[in-house]
Amino acid sequence: MDGIPAASSRVLRCGRFAVDLSRPRVMGIVNLTPDSFSDGGLHRATADAIAHAMRLIEEGADLIDVGAESTRPGAVDVAVEEEWSRLAPFMLAMRDAPVPISVDTRKPQVMARALDSGASMINDVAGFATANARRAVVSSGCALCVMHMQGEPATMQRAPRYDDVVAEVAAFLSGQVALLIADGVAADRIVVDPGFGFGKTFDHNLALLRRLDALVALGRPVLVGLSRKGMIGTLTGRPTNDRMAGSVAAALAAVASGAAIVRVHDVAATVDALRVWSAVRSRSTDEPVLASGLF
Ligand code: HH2
């Protein structure tokens, strides 16, 4: 498509999958943290999460991202055994899932167990900053999401500071990609993510979204997670569960600037929006979406 940089035409190696990034992809969020499932015990929460993941896949999710440790601002760390006990039954149930399962974790021990249990992608909000994290993933064929975060979730929103947020985030991401490649990870396994809301003020987030092209220029596919985040709340004045329209608009803005994957809660709405956007952008007149566009 015109104006979309070369990175979007790549294939992402993702465990037993090869994800074609010639069109934007939607990653559906599944949360196994207890605060997301206020009623019921762990078993109920797991069953709900599996049903939710299947629903997101039916709605058109191209990947599923599952997390068992909250990384929201102020969140406290979860022990390895606790995090894995939440993830294990989900991973078992999703072993033959028709789309890649990405595991959102910062812990090398959890990464290793997730890969043994069939994970196709590891999403590390700490950007594989430790040698142990890189060691845990290097010899697998999984995809890796390298995200930028300033500080730690417990304190990251207290006083984020940058001289030039776009340049600093780009430098961190390219440095981590170089480290992974030096460790032996093939470049076609790696995506990068600016980490919206992770040690960033509203102005930092907006600057990153406006200058996403600077991250696309790094040459790796860019993944963005803006769904229902504080930035959408600031712009719309709406509470977390009423931010779908704002989140879809943000996803479209990111994709229009070259993002390859959008990480979202509202899969159906995002898939619809991307279909319309893609049809308008497409130069082909025989797209099925156009053929069925009559009353
Ligand atoms: N954001 C959250 C968690 N993991 N991973 C990546 N790669 N990019 C992100 O932006 C990202 C992430 C935080 O999302 P939040 O809405 O706080 O929670 P959850 O995703 O658990 O619903």
Tab-separated table of C-alpha atoms and ligand atoms in Angstrom:
chain	number	residue	atom	x	y	z
A	1	MET	CA	0.000	0.000	0.000
A	2	ASP	CA	1.168	3.525	-0.708
A	3	GLY	CA	3.047	5.152	2.100
A	4	ILE	CA	3.343	1.988	4.177
A	5	PRO	CA	7.022	1.286	4.794
A	6	ALA	CA	8.708	-1.979	3.864
A	7	ALA	CA	8.530	-3.515	7.366
A	8	SER	CA	4.792	-4.105	6.959
A	9	SER	CA	5.325	-6.490	4.055
A	10	ARG	CA	7.372	-8.911	6.151
A	11	VAL	CA	6.507	-12.283	7.508
A	12	LEU	CA	6.946	-12.713	11.251
A	13	ARG	CA	8.297	-16.076	12.320
A	14	CYS	CA	6.195	-17.058	15.255
A	15	GLY	CA	6.773	-20.634	16.463
A	16	ARG	CA	4.726	-22.984	14.266
A	17	PHE	CA	3.166	-19.970	12.522
A	18	ALA	CA	4.384	-17.504	9.915
A	19	VAL	CA	2.360	-14.315	10.312
A	20	ASP	CA	2.001	-12.382	7.063
A	21	LEU	CA	2.329	-8.711	7.921
A	22	SER	CA	1.370	-7.433	4.480
A	23	ARG	CA	-1.853	-6.327	6.160
A	24	PRO	CA	-2.284	-5.020	9.706
A	25	ARG	CA	-2.821	-7.707	12.329
A	26	VAL	CA	-4.917	-7.663	15.472
A	27	MET	CA	-3.643	-9.111	18.751
A	28	GLY	CA	-6.454	-9.815	21.233
A	29	ILE	CA	-5.745	-9.298	24.940
A	30	VAL	CA	-6.567	-12.013	27.477
A	31	ASN	CA	-5.959	-11.201	31.098
A	32	LEU	CA	-5.372	-13.864	33.758
A	33	THR	CA	-4.742	-11.427	36.571
A	34	PRO	CA	-7.184	-11.901	39.454
A	35	ASP	CA	-8.349	-8.267	39.425
A	36	SER	CA	-9.710	-8.855	35.918
A	37	PHE	CA	-11.949	-11.648	37.155
A	38	SER	CA	-13.300	-10.278	40.392
A	39	ASP	CA	-15.750	-13.061	41.139
A	40	GLY	CA	-14.867	-16.720	41.347
A	41	GLY	CA	-11.638	-18.595	42.047
A	42	LEU	CA	-8.777	-19.483	39.762
A	43	HIS	CA	-10.546	-22.327	37.960
A	44	ARG	CA	-13.462	-20.107	37.046
A	45	ALA	CA	-11.072	-17.387	35.931
A	46	THR	CA	-9.147	-19.801	33.703
A	47	ALA	CA	-12.299	-21.205	32.115
A	48	ASP	CA	-13.526	-17.677	31.470
A	49	ALA	CA	-10.197	-16.708	29.961
A	50	ILE	CA	-10.190	-19.690	27.590
A	51	ALA	CA	-13.745	-18.887	26.467
A	52	HIS	CA	-12.759	-15.246	26.028
A	53	ALA	CA	-9.717	-16.179	23.916
A	54	MET	CA	-11.858	-18.415	21.677
A	55	ARG	CA	-14.356	-15.575	21.257
A	56	LEU	CA	-11.589	-13.143	20.278
A	57	ILE	CA	-10.297	-15.646	17.700
A	58	GLU	CA	-13.824	-15.961	16.249
A	59	GLU	CA	-13.996	-12.177	16.092
A	60	GLY	CA	-10.877	-12.153	13.942
A	61	ALA	CA	-7.898	-11.919	16.304
A	62	ASP	CA	-4.735	-12.901	14.437
A	63	LEU	CA	-2.826	-13.479	17.665
A	64	ILE	CA	-3.734	-13.795	21.342
A	65	ASP	CA	-1.641	-12.127	24.054
A	66	VAL	CA	-2.107	-13.648	27.491
A	67	GLY	CA	-0.725	-12.115	30.658
A	68	ALA	CA	-0.820	-13.294	34.263
A	69	GLU	CA	0.972	-10.396	35.931
A	70	SER	CA	-0.513	-6.938	35.833
A	71	THR	CA	1.908	-4.299	34.581
A	72	ARG	CA	-0.454	-1.418	35.128
A	73	PRO	CA	1.048	1.645	36.829
A	74	GLY	CA	1.404	0.837	40.532
A	75	ALA	CA	1.122	-2.932	40.031
A	76	VAL	CA	3.230	-5.071	42.365
A	77	ASP	CA	5.347	-8.027	41.245
A	78	VAL	CA	3.899	-11.544	41.182
A	79	ALA	CA	6.105	-14.540	42.124
A	80	VAL	CA	7.166	-16.968	39.369
A	81	GLU	CA	5.118	-19.884	40.746
A	82	GLU	CA	2.023	-17.742	41.146
A	83	GLU	CA	2.306	-16.346	37.617
A	84	TRP	CA	2.882	-19.793	36.124
A	85	SER	CA	0.033	-21.385	38.073
A	86	ARG	CA	-2.307	-18.878	36.424
A	87	LEU	CA	-0.859	-19.459	32.944
A	88	ALA	CA	-0.364	-23.258	32.897
A	89	PRO	CA	-3.996	-24.376	32.477
A	90	PHE	CA	-4.600	-21.709	29.834
A	91	MET	CA	-1.528	-22.788	27.859
A	92	LEU	CA	-2.585	-26.433	28.062
A	93	ALA	CA	-6.064	-25.647	26.763
A	94	MET	CA	-4.715	-23.452	23.947
A	95	ARG	CA	-1.915	-25.779	22.848
A	96	ASP	CA	-3.534	-26.385	19.425
A	97	ALA	CA	-4.989	-22.900	19.022
A	98	PRO	CA	-5.428	-21.819	15.386
A	99	VAL	CA	-3.512	-18.571	16.002
A	100	PRO	CA	-0.215	-17.834	17.778
A	101	ILE	CA	-0.390	-17.508	21.552
A	102	SER	CA	1.851	-14.749	22.868
A	103	VAL	CA	2.753	-14.771	26.558
A	104	ASP	CA	3.188	-11.383	28.214
A	105	THR	CA	5.831	-11.898	30.886
A	106	ARG	CA	9.027	-10.319	32.214
A	107	LYS	CA	10.334	-13.468	33.900
A	108	PRO	CA	12.838	-15.796	32.167
A	109	GLN	CA	11.531	-18.820	34.116
A	110	VAL	CA	7.982	-18.123	32.942
A	111	MET	CA	9.215	-17.532	29.372
A	112	ALA	CA	10.927	-20.936	29.350
A	113	ARG	CA	7.863	-22.755	30.697
A	114	ALA	CA	5.571	-20.927	28.290
A	115	LEU	CA	7.736	-21.979	25.348
A	116	ASP	CA	7.724	-25.595	26.573
A	117	SER	CA	3.933	-25.328	26.685
A	118	GLY	CA	3.536	-24.189	23.084
A	119	ALA	CA	3.773	-20.383	23.229
A	120	SER	CA	4.544	-18.931	19.790
A	121	MET	CA	5.589	-15.501	20.999
A	122	ILE	CA	7.044	-13.911	24.125
A	123	ASN	CA	6.019	-10.340	24.849
A	124	ASP	CA	8.438	-8.802	27.356
A	125	VAL	CA	7.434	-5.342	28.557
A	126	ALA	CA	10.999	-5.011	29.910
A	127	GLY	CA	12.365	-5.468	26.361
A	128	PHE	CA	14.535	-8.544	27.041
A	129	ALA	CA	16.827	-6.312	29.064
A	130	THR	CA	18.443	-9.146	31.051
A	131	ALA	CA	20.788	-11.792	29.667
A	132	ASN	CA	18.599	-14.431	31.362
A	133	ALA	CA	15.530	-13.254	29.443
A	134	ARG	CA	17.441	-13.388	26.162
A	135	ARG	CA	18.875	-16.826	27.023
A	136	ALA	CA	15.369	-18.146	27.725
A	137	VAL	CA	14.148	-17.344	24.217
A	138	VAL	CA	17.149	-17.424	21.911
A	139	SER	CA	17.066	-21.065	20.820
A	140	SER	CA	13.292	-21.263	20.376
A	141	GLY	CA	11.590	-20.313	17.120
A	142	CYS	CA	9.171	-17.996	18.873
A	143	ALA	CA	8.526	-14.378	17.954
A	144	LEU	CA	9.682	-11.710	20.407
A	145	CYS	CA	8.037	-8.415	21.231
A	146	VAL	CA	10.663	-5.974	22.513
A	147	MET	CA	8.881	-3.208	24.417
A	148	HIS	CA	10.245	0.010	25.887
A	149	MET	CA	9.500	0.845	29.529
A	150	GLN	CA	11.094	3.537	31.662
A	151	GLY	CA	11.413	2.304	35.262
A	152	GLU	CA	9.226	-0.384	36.842
A	153	PRO	CA	5.423	-0.693	36.862
A	154	ALA	CA	5.254	0.103	40.591
A	155	THR	CA	6.750	3.572	40.124
A	156	MET	CA	7.025	4.286	36.389
A	157	GLN	CA	4.294	6.932	36.210
A	158	ARG	CA	5.602	9.031	39.127
A	159	ALA	CA	7.879	11.314	37.106
A	160	PRO	CA	8.770	10.034	33.635
A	161	ARG	CA	11.481	12.202	32.043
A	162	TYR	CA	13.080	12.272	28.619
A	163	ASP	CA	15.124	14.830	26.716
A	164	ASP	CA	13.734	13.429	23.461
A	165	VAL	CA	11.259	10.629	24.009
A	166	VAL	CA	11.143	9.484	20.374
A	167	ALA	CA	14.940	9.341	19.993
A	168	GLU	CA	15.420	7.620	23.381
A	169	VAL	CA	12.754	4.985	22.773
A	170	ALA	CA	14.109	4.330	19.266
A	171	ALA	CA	17.674	4.017	20.620
A	172	PHE	CA	16.588	1.543	23.307
A	173	LEU	CA	14.604	-0.593	20.871
A	174	SER	CA	17.344	-0.700	18.249
A	175	GLY	CA	19.911	-1.541	20.950
A	176	GLN	CA	17.809	-4.445	22.246
A	177	VAL	CA	17.191	-5.736	18.725
A	178	ALA	CA	20.956	-5.639	18.107
A	179	LEU	CA	21.604	-7.538	21.361
A	180	LEU	CA	19.066	-10.223	20.452
A	181	ILE	CA	20.513	-10.610	16.967
A	182	ALA	CA	24.044	-10.812	18.435
A	183	ASP	CA	22.771	-13.569	20.746
A	184	GLY	CA	21.565	-15.526	17.703
A	185	VAL	CA	17.917	-14.512	17.270
A	186	ALA	CA	16.889	-14.218	13.598
A	187	ALA	CA	15.648	-10.713	12.782
A	188	ASP	CA	12.388	-12.053	11.332
A	189	ARG	CA	11.370	-13.159	14.856
A	190	ILE	CA	11.465	-9.647	16.330
A	191	VAL	CA	8.867	-6.882	16.637
A	192	VAL	CA	9.306	-3.619	18.551
A	193	ASP	CA	6.857	-1.640	20.671
A	194	PRO	CA	7.188	1.899	22.112
A	195	GLY	CA	5.294	0.841	25.252
A	196	PHE	CA	2.532	3.438	25.468
A	197	GLY	CA	1.887	4.339	29.092
A	198	PHE	CA	4.974	2.602	30.433
A	199	GLY	CA	6.892	5.424	32.104
A	200	LYS	CA	5.400	8.071	29.802
A	201	THR	CA	3.241	11.132	30.284
A	202	PHE	CA	0.345	11.996	28.000
A	203	ASP	CA	2.685	14.264	25.991
A	204	HIS	CA	5.287	11.499	25.654
A	205	ASN	CA	2.626	9.062	24.406
A	206	LEU	CA	1.247	11.547	21.903
A	207	ALA	CA	4.741	12.380	20.625
A	208	LEU	CA	5.446	8.677	20.094
A	209	LEU	CA	2.177	8.125	18.257
A	210	ARG	CA	2.763	11.165	16.068
A	211	ARG	CA	6.316	10.041	15.258
A	212	LEU	CA	5.691	6.314	14.895
A	213	ASP	CA	7.469	6.594	11.537
A	214	ALA	CA	10.764	6.977	13.472
A	215	LEU	CA	10.192	3.536	15.016
A	216	VAL	CA	8.989	1.985	11.756
A	217	ALA	CA	12.288	3.226	10.276
A	218	LEU	CA	14.151	0.845	12.604
A	219	GLY	CA	13.188	-1.842	10.102
A	220	ARG	CA	11.305	-4.196	12.415
A	221	PRO	CA	7.494	-4.500	12.499
A	222	VAL	CA	5.983	-2.179	15.099
A	223	LEU	CA	3.385	-3.408	17.588
A	224	VAL	CA	1.320	-0.847	19.495
A	225	GLY	CA	-0.821	-1.178	22.602
A	226	LEU	CA	-3.062	1.835	23.098
A	227	SER	CA	-6.302	0.020	23.858
A	228	ARG	CA	-8.298	1.674	26.664
A	229	LYS	CA	-5.168	3.308	28.057
A	230	GLY	CA	-4.974	6.554	30.001
A	231	MET	CA	-4.113	8.539	26.896
A	232	ILE	CA	-7.491	7.588	25.386
A	233	GLY	CA	-9.157	8.525	28.686
A	234	THR	CA	-7.443	11.918	28.717
A	235	LEU	CA	-8.519	12.661	25.145
A	236	THR	CA	-12.110	11.461	25.507
A	237	GLY	CA	-12.818	12.037	29.203
A	238	ARG	CA	-14.206	8.491	29.399
A	239	PRO	CA	-13.598	5.719	31.973
A	240	THR	CA	-11.661	2.547	31.076
A	241	ASN	CA	-14.612	0.468	29.933
A	242	ASP	CA	-16.014	3.203	27.722
A	243	ARG	CA	-12.987	3.801	25.527
A	244	MET	CA	-13.697	1.535	22.568
A	245	ALA	CA	-14.268	4.252	19.958
A	246	GLY	CA	-11.198	6.184	21.076
A	247	SER	CA	-9.125	3.001	21.105
A	248	VAL	CA	-10.225	2.023	17.595
A	249	ALA	CA	-9.339	5.501	16.355
A	250	ALA	CA	-5.910	5.210	17.976
A	251	ALA	CA	-5.370	1.774	16.404
A	252	LEU	CA	-6.238	3.181	12.971
A	253	ALA	CA	-3.939	6.158	13.497
A	254	ALA	CA	-1.115	3.778	14.432
A	255	VAL	CA	-1.710	1.520	11.441
A	256	ALA	CA	-1.878	4.532	9.128
A	257	SER	CA	1.596	5.454	10.423
A	258	GLY	CA	2.928	1.983	9.683
A	259	ALA	CA	2.155	-0.144	12.769
A	260	ALA	CA	2.005	-3.826	11.816
A	261	ILE	CA	0.171	-5.236	14.861
A	262	VAL	CA	-2.325	-3.603	17.219
A	263	ARG	CA	-2.820	-5.084	20.689
A	264	VAL	CA	-6.482	-4.542	21.620
A	265	HIS	CA	-9.281	-5.525	23.980
A	266	ASP	CA	-12.078	-4.848	21.450
A	267	VAL	CA	-11.182	-7.218	18.633
A	268	ALA	CA	-14.440	-7.207	16.624
A	269	ALA	CA	-14.627	-3.419	16.434
A	270	THR	CA	-10.943	-3.110	15.529
A	271	VAL	CA	-11.192	-5.796	12.825
A	272	ASP	CA	-14.203	-4.002	11.287
A	273	ALA	CA	-12.424	-0.658	11.332
A	274	LEU	CA	-9.292	-2.117	9.753
A	275	ARG	CA	-11.371	-3.817	7.038
A	276	VAL	CA	-12.960	-0.518	6.077
A	277	TRP	CA	-9.634	1.311	6.262
A	278	SER	CA	-7.871	-1.381	4.190
A	279	ALA	CA	-10.590	-1.353	1.511
A	280	VAL	CA	-10.313	2.397	1.173
A	281	ARG	CA	-6.521	2.171	1.005
A	282	SER	CA	-6.554	-0.735	-1.458
A	283	ARG	CA	-6.104	0.038	-5.144
A	284	SER	CA	-7.841	-3.201	-6.136
A	285	THR	CA	-11.532	-3.000	-7.029
A	286	ASP	CA	-12.193	-6.729	-6.647
A	287	GLU	CA	-11.817	-6.888	-2.877
A	288	PRO	CA	-14.676	-9.008	-1.457
A	289	VAL	CA	-15.480	-6.284	1.035
A	290	LEU	CA	-16.336	-3.950	-1.832
A	291	ALA	CA	-18.354	-6.577	-3.714
A	292	SER	CA	-20.573	-7.109	-0.670
A	293	GLY	CA	-20.848	-3.418	0.056
A	294	LEU	CA	-24.320	-3.094	-1.525
A	295	PHE	CA	-27.435	-3.074	0.628
B	1	HH2	N1	0.426	-2.905	27.537
B	1	HH2	C1	0.061	-3.593	28.627
B	1	HH2	C2	0.528	-4.886	28.853
B	1	HH2	N2	1.353	-5.486	27.971
B	1	HH2	N3	2.560	-5.411	25.959
B	1	HH2	C3	2.952	-4.754	24.872
B	1	HH2	N4	3.786	-5.317	23.995
B	1	HH2	N5	2.522	-3.469	24.606
B	1	HH2	C4	1.696	-2.816	25.455
B	1	HH2	O1	1.358	-1.644	25.192
B	1	HH2	C5	1.259	-3.495	26.637
B	1	HH2	C6	1.726	-4.817	26.856
B	1	HH2	C7	-0.825	-2.951	29.616
B	1	HH2	O2	-2.113	-3.045	29.186
B	1	HH2	P1	-3.278	-2.810	30.220
B	1	HH2	O3	-4.409	-2.232	29.474
B	1	HH2	O4	-2.758	-2.085	31.376
B	1	HH2	O5	-3.624	-4.198	30.800
B	1	HH2	P2	-4.047	-5.489	30.089
B	1	HH2	O6	-3.280	-5.595	28.857
B	1	HH2	O7	-3.667	-6.534	31.019
B	1	HH2	O8	-5.504	-5.396	29.882
